[in-house]
Short mmCIF file of C-alpha atoms in Angstrom, two decimals:
data_model
loop_
_atom_site.label_atom_id
_atom_site.label_comp_id
_atom_site.label_asym_id
_atom_site.label_seq_id
_atom_site.Cartn_x
_atom_site.Cartn_y
_atom_site.Cartn_z
CA UNK A 1 14.55 67.10 42.69
CA UNK A 2 13.28 65.66 39.42
CA UNK A 3 15.49 66.38 36.43
CA UNK A 4 14.68 66.43 32.73
CA UNK A 5 16.27 63.02 32.15
CA UNK A 6 13.97 61.44 34.77
CA UNK A 7 10.89 62.97 33.15
CA UNK A 8 11.99 61.83 29.68
CA UNK A 9 12.67 58.30 30.88
CA UNK A 10 9.34 58.24 32.75
CA UNK A 11 7.35 59.35 29.69
CA UNK A 12 9.20 56.83 27.54
CA UNK A 13 8.56 54.05 30.03
CA UNK A 14 4.84 54.87 30.02
CA UNK A 15 4.70 54.90 26.20
CA UNK A 16 6.65 51.64 26.05
CA UNK A 17 4.38 49.91 28.55
CA UNK A 18 1.26 51.09 26.70
CA UNK A 19 2.71 49.72 23.46
CA UNK A 20 3.55 46.35 25.01
CA UNK A 21 0.15 46.04 26.73
CA UNK A 22 -1.75 47.11 23.61
CA UNK A 23 0.25 44.76 21.37
CA UNK A 24 -0.23 41.87 23.78
CA UNK A 25 -3.98 42.59 23.96
CA UNK A 26 -4.18 42.64 20.15
CA UNK A 27 -2.40 39.28 19.89
CA UNK A 28 -4.27 37.53 22.71
CA UNK A 29 -7.81 38.62 21.91
CA UNK A 30 -7.93 40.41 18.55
CA UNK A 31 -11.70 40.41 18.17
CA UNK A 32 -12.32 41.80 21.65
CA UNK A 33 -9.62 44.45 21.04
CA UNK A 34 -11.23 45.41 17.71
CA UNK A 35 -14.65 46.02 19.25
CA UNK A 36 -13.26 47.58 22.47
CA UNK A 37 -11.35 50.36 20.70
CA UNK A 38 -13.72 53.26 20.00
CA UNK A 39 -14.30 53.74 16.29
CA UNK A 40 -12.37 50.72 15.01
CA UNK A 41 -15.50 48.75 14.15
CA UNK A 42 -16.63 51.64 11.93
CA UNK A 43 -13.49 51.40 9.75
CA UNK A 44 -14.36 48.09 8.12
CA UNK A 45 -14.84 44.42 8.81
CA UNK A 46 -12.80 42.66 11.49
CA UNK A 47 -9.59 41.19 10.08
CA UNK A 48 -7.73 39.00 12.57
CA UNK A 49 -4.59 38.87 10.43
CA UNK A 50 -4.42 42.68 10.29
CA UNK A 51 -4.98 43.04 14.05
CA UNK A 52 -2.27 40.44 14.72
CA UNK A 53 0.17 42.23 12.40
CA UNK A 54 -0.44 45.55 14.14
CA UNK A 55 -0.23 43.83 17.52
CA UNK A 56 3.25 42.56 16.69
CA UNK A 57 4.31 46.05 15.62
CA UNK A 58 2.94 47.68 18.78
CA UNK A 59 4.66 45.04 20.89
CA UNK A 60 7.94 45.70 19.07
CA UNK A 61 7.64 49.50 19.32
CA UNK A 62 6.87 49.27 23.04
CA UNK A 63 9.80 46.91 23.63
CA UNK A 64 12.17 49.17 21.67
CA UNK A 65 11.16 52.15 23.80
CA UNK A 66 11.66 50.18 27.02
CA UNK A 67 15.03 48.83 25.88
CA UNK A 68 16.08 52.42 25.22
CA UNK A 69 15.15 53.34 28.78
CA UNK A 70 17.20 50.48 30.21
CA UNK A 71 20.18 51.02 27.94
CA UNK A 72 22.30 54.03 28.84
CA UNK A 73 23.31 56.20 27.15
CA UNK A 74 19.90 56.45 25.52
CA UNK A 75 20.11 54.87 22.05
CA UNK A 76 18.81 57.45 19.61
CA UNK A 77 18.43 54.89 16.82
CA UNK A 78 15.98 52.78 18.83
CA UNK A 79 13.70 55.68 19.70
CA UNK A 80 13.97 57.14 16.18
CA UNK A 81 12.88 53.82 14.68
CA UNK A 82 9.87 53.68 17.00
CA UNK A 83 9.03 57.29 16.13
CA UNK A 84 9.24 56.54 12.41
CA UNK A 85 6.66 53.76 12.56
CA UNK A 86 4.36 55.72 14.87
CA UNK A 87 4.55 58.72 12.52
CA UNK A 88 3.68 56.51 9.54
CA UNK A 89 0.75 55.08 11.47
CA UNK A 90 -0.53 58.58 12.30
CA UNK A 91 -0.13 59.72 8.68
CA UNK A 92 -2.05 56.64 7.52
CA UNK A 93 -4.90 57.54 9.87
CA UNK A 94 -4.99 61.09 8.49
CA UNK A 95 -5.06 59.69 4.95
CA UNK A 96 -8.07 57.55 5.85
CA UNK A 97 -9.93 60.74 6.83
CA UNK A 98 -8.72 62.63 3.75
CA UNK A 99 -9.99 59.97 1.33
CA UNK A 100 -13.30 59.58 3.15
CA UNK A 101 -12.81 56.14 4.72
CA UNK A 102 -13.34 57.72 8.17
CA UNK A 103 -15.15 60.86 9.22
CA UNK A 104 -13.27 63.89 10.58
CA UNK A 105 -14.31 62.87 14.11
CA UNK A 106 -11.76 60.06 13.89
CA UNK A 107 -8.93 62.58 14.21
CA UNK A 108 -10.04 63.74 17.67
CA UNK A 109 -11.13 60.29 18.78
CA UNK A 110 -7.79 58.73 17.76
CA UNK A 111 -5.53 61.59 18.86
CA UNK A 112 -4.54 60.14 22.27
CA UNK A 113 -3.79 56.71 20.80
CA UNK A 114 -2.25 57.53 17.41
CA UNK A 115 -0.91 61.07 16.73
CA UNK A 116 0.02 61.90 20.34
CA UNK A 117 2.36 58.90 20.80
CA UNK A 118 3.92 59.72 17.41
CA UNK A 119 4.55 63.33 18.46
CA UNK A 120 5.89 62.35 21.89
CA UNK A 121 8.17 59.63 20.54
CA UNK A 122 9.59 61.96 17.87
CA UNK A 123 10.29 64.52 20.62
CA UNK A 124 11.94 61.83 22.76
CA UNK A 125 14.15 60.74 19.85
CA UNK A 126 15.13 64.37 19.27
CA UNK A 127 15.96 64.78 22.95
CA UNK A 128 18.09 61.60 22.90
CA UNK A 129 20.01 62.90 19.88
CA UNK A 130 20.66 66.28 21.55
CA UNK A 131 21.60 64.57 24.82
CA UNK A 132 24.15 62.42 23.00
CA UNK A 133 25.71 65.46 21.30
CA UNK A 134 25.84 67.54 24.48
CA UNK A 135 27.44 64.71 26.42
CA UNK A 136 29.91 63.84 23.68
CA UNK A 137 28.46 60.45 22.80
CA UNK A 138 27.55 59.02 19.45
CA UNK A 139 23.90 59.74 18.65
CA UNK A 140 23.41 56.24 17.24
CA UNK A 141 24.03 53.42 19.65
#
């Protein structure tokens, strides 16, 4: 029987792997990544430095999520840190729409890649915090 912990760790593993793969792709072939991601080319000129910076962050966020899966009890601080950056990234995307740099269609187009991971990671961090309290462990490890 699959328990909640297994589902949580499975979702986190998937998010972590996507982050690592995306970050690696951004670092290895930034121009191809830029033109392969739907809508990115419409946000402005290609900037290799910017793509590399984001690639490093995605690689780090993915690694932090995976380390949290491997390290038991689940370290709330690791997942909370990942959630914080992903939330900031999602808010930045919404700001781009609000100020007119992107059309409203960007929200739906980017939802699976930007807001959804932020929402899921925040929920995972909340679960880890509750799990630590219920099981009598420190929430920050």
